Tab-separated table of C-alpha atoms and ligand atoms in Angstrom:
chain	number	residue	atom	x	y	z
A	1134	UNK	CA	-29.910	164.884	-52.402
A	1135	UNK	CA	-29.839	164.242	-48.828
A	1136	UNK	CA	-32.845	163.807	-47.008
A	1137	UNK	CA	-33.159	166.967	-44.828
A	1138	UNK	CA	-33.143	168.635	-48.493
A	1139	UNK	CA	-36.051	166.416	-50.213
A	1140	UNK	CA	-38.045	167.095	-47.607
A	1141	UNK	CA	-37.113	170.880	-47.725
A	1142	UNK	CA	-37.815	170.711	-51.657
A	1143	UNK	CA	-41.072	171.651	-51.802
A	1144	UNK	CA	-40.138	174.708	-49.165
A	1145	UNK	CA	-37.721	176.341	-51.576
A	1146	UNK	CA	-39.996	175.289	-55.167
A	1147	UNK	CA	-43.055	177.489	-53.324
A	1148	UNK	CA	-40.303	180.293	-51.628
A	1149	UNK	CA	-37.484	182.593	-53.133
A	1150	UNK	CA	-35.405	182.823	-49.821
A	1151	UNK	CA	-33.501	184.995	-50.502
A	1152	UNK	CA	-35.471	188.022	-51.387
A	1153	UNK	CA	-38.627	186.614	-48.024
A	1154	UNK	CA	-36.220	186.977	-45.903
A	1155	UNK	CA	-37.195	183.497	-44.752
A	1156	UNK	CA	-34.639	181.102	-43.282
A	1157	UNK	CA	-32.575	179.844	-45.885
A	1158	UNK	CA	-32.414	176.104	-44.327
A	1159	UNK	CA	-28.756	175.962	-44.725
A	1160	UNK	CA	-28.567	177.174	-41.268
A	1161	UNK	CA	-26.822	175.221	-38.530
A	1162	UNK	CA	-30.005	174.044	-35.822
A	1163	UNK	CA	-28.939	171.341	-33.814
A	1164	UNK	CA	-31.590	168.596	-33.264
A	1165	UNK	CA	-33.321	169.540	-29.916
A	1166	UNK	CA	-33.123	166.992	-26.828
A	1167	UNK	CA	-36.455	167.593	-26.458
A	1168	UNK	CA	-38.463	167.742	-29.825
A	1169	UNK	CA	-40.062	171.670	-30.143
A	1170	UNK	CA	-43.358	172.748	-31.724
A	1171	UNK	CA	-44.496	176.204	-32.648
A	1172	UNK	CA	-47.656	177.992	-33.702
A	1173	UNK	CA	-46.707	180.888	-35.596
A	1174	UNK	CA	-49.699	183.520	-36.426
A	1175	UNK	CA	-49.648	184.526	-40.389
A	1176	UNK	CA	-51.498	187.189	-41.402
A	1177	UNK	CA	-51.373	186.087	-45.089
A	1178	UNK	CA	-54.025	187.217	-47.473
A	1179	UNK	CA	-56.246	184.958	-45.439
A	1180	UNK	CA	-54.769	184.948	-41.139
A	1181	UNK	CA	-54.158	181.194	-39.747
A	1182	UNK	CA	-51.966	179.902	-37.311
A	1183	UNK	CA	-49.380	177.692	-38.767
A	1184	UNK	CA	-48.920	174.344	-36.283
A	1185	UNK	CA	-45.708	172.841	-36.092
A	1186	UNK	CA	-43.645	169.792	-34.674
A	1187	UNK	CA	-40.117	168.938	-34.375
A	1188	UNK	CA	-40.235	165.470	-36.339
A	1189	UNK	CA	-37.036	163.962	-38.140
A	1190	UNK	CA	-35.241	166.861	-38.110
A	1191	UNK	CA	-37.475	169.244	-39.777
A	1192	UNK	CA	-41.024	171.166	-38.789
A	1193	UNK	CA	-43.887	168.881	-39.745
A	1194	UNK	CA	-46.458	171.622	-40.776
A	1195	UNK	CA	-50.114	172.190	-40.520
A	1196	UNK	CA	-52.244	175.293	-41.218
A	1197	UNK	CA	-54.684	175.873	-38.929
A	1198	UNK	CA	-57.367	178.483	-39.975
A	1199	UNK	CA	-59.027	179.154	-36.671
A	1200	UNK	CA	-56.131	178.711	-34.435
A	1201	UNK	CA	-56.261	175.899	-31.912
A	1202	UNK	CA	-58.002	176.089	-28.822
A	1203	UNK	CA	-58.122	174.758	-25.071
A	1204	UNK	CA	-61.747	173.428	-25.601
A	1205	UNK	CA	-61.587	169.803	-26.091
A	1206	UNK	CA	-65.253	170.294	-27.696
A	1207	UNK	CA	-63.779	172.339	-30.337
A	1208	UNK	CA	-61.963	170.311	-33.551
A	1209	UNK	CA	-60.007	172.397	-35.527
A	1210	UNK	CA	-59.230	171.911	-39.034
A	1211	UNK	CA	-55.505	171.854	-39.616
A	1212	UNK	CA	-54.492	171.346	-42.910
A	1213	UNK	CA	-51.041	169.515	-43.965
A	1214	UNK	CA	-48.379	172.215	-45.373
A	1215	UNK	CA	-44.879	171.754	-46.876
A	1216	UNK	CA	-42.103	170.811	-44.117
A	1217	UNK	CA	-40.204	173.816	-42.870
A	1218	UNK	CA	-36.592	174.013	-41.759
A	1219	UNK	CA	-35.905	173.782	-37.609
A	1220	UNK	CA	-34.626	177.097	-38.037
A	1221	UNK	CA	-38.204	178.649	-38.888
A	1222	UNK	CA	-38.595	178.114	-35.164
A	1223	UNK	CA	-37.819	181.576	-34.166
A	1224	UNK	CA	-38.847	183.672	-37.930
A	1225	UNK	CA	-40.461	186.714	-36.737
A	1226	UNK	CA	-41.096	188.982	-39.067
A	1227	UNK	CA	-42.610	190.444	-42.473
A	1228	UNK	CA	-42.753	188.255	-45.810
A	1229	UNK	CA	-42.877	191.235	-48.467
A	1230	UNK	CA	-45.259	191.628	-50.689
A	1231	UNK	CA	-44.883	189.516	-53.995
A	1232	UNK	CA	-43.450	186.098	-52.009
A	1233	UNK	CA	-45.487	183.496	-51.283
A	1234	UNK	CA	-47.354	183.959	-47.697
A	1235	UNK	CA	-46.718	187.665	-47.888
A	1236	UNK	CA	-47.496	189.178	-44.422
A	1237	UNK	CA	-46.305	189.470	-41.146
A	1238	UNK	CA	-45.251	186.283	-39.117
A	1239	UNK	CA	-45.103	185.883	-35.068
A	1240	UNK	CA	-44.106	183.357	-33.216
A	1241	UNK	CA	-47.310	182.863	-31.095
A	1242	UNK	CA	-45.942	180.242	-29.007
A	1243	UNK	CA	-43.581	177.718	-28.601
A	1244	UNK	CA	-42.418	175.079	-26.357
A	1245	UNK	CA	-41.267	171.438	-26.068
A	1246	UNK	CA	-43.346	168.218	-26.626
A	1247	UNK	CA	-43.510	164.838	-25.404
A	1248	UNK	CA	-45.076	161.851	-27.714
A	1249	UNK	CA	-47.936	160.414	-25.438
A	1250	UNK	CA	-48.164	156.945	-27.818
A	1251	UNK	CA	-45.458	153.964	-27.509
A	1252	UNK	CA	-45.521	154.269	-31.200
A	1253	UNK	CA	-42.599	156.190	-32.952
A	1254	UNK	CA	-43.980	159.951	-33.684
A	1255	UNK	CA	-42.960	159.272	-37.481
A	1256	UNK	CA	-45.604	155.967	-37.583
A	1257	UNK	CA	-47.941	157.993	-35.653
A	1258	UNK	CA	-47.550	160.516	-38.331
A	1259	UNK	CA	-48.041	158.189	-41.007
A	1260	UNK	CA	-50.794	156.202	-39.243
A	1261	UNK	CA	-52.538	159.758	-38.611
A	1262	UNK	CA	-53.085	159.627	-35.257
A	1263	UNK	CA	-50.672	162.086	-33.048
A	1264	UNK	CA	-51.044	162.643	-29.626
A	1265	UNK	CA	-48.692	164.603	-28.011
A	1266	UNK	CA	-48.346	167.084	-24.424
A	1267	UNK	CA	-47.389	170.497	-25.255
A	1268	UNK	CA	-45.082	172.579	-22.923
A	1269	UNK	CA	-46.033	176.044	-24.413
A	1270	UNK	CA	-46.367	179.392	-22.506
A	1271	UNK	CA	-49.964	179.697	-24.349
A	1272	UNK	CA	-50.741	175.947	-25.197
A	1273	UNK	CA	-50.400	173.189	-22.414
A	1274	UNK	CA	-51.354	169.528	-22.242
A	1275	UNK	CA	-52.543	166.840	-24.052
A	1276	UNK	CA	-53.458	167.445	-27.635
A	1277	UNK	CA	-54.356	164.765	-30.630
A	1278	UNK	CA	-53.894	165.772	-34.162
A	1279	UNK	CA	-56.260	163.429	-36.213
A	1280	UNK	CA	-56.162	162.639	-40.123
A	1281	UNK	CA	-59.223	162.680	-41.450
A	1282	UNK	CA	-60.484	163.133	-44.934
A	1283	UNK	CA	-59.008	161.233	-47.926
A	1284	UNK	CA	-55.326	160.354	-49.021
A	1285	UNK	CA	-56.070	163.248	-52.125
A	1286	UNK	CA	-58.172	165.548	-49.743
A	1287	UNK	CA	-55.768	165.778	-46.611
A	1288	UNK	CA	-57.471	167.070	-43.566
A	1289	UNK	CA	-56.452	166.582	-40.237
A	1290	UNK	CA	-58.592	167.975	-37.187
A	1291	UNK	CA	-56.368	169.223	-33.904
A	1292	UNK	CA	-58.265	168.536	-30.459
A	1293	UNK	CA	-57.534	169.363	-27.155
A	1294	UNK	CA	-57.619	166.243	-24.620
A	1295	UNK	CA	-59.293	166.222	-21.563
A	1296	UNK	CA	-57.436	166.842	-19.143
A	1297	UNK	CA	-55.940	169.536	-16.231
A	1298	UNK	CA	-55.135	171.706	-18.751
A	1299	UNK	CA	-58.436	171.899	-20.841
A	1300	UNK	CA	-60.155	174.888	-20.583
A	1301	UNK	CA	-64.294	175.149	-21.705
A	1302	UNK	CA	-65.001	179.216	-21.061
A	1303	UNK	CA	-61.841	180.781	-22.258
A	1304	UNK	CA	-60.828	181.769	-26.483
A	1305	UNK	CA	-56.647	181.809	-26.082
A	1306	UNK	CA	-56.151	182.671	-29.702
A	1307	UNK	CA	-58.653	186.026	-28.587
A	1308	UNK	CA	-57.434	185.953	-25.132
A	1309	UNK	CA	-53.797	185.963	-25.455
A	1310	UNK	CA	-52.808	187.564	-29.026
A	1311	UNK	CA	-49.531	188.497	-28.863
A	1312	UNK	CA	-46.168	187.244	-29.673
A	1313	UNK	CA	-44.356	184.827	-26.906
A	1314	UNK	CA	-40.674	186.045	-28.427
A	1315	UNK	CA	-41.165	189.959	-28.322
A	1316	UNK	CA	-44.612	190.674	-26.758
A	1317	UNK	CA	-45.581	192.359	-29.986
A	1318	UNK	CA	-48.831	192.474	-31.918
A	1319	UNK	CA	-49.448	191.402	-35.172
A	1320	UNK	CA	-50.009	195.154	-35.945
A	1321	UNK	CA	-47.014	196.249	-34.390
A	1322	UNK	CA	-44.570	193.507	-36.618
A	1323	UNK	CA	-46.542	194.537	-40.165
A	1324	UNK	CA	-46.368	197.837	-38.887
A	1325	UNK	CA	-42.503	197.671	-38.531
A	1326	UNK	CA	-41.999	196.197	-41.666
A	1327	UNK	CA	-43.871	199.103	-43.169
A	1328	UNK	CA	-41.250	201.893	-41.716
A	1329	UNK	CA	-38.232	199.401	-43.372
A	1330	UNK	CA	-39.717	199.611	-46.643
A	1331	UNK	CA	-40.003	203.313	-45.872
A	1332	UNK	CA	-36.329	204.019	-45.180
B	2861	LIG	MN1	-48.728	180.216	-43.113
């Protein structure tokens, strides 16, 4: 098995791809130049924002229930999830009912990042302590993703950094709610789904 795959392994034991709809990971994504992240809204039986980075050629995932925020006060939980394939990137769209993560998926926003540490971003990973600036259209700046918790009971907590871009008085998750790839609602990609299923 090649690498890319093992780490995809877990991805395709917890999904049936090809009845989600969900990318396959078969599909030809060229390494960026610049690394990516994304923050895809899920609205799963419970809604989270899904947090993830561009890291040896697959997402590194996170689920994040509250969404991350602007407030470097605020510490949000973000809680480690199965790798996804690069190509997840851009999936917009409905999970039907009866897969795993069934409900509607945007891409909330999306960007390139830089790795603020001299430190490789895989030993950051590993040492738990990632700190990164984000080039989104929603999320900008300098953000550190910390592991706390134990080896058994991963938990990592995503901050935002003080700096230009930090922002004490404003909710973006409330403030800014729709998708950065079509402008849509959550409402309006369930919804859409719903008049598929219908025809
Ligand atoms: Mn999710």
């Amino acid at each position: 098995m090649t690498e890319k795959r093992e780490k995809l392994k877990l991805y395709h034991e917890r999904r049936k791809v090809a009845h989600s709809g969900e990318p396959k990971g078969t599909e030809r994504v060229k390494k960026h130049k610049k690394p990516i992240f994304v923050v895809q809204k899920h609205a799963a039986s419970h809604l989270h924002y899904d947090f993830r980075l561009e890291i040896g050629g697959v997402l590194k995932s996170w689920a994040i229930p509250k969404g991350p925020s602007m407030n470097p006060k605020d510490k949000r939980l973000a809680v480690p999830t199965d790798d996804h394939p690069l190509a997840y990137a851009t999936f917009e769209g409905i999970i039907p009912e009866g897969n795993y993560g069934a409900g509607a998926v945007m891409v909330w926003d999306t960007g390139s990042f830089d790795n603020v540490k001299t430190e490789a971003i895989e030993t950051c990973l590993k040492e738990g302590r990632i700190e990164i600036l984000l080039h989104g259209h929603k999320l900008q700046g300098a953000f550190a993703l910390i592991r706390a918790g134990s080896q058994t009971d991963e938990r990592w907590l995503l901050i935002k950094m003080r700096d230009m871009s930090a922002d004490l008085s404003s909710d973006v998750v409330a403030d800014k709610p729709n998708s950065v790839l079509s402008g849509k609602s959550i409402e309006e990609i369930a919804a859409k789904g719903k008049s598929h299923a219908d025809d």
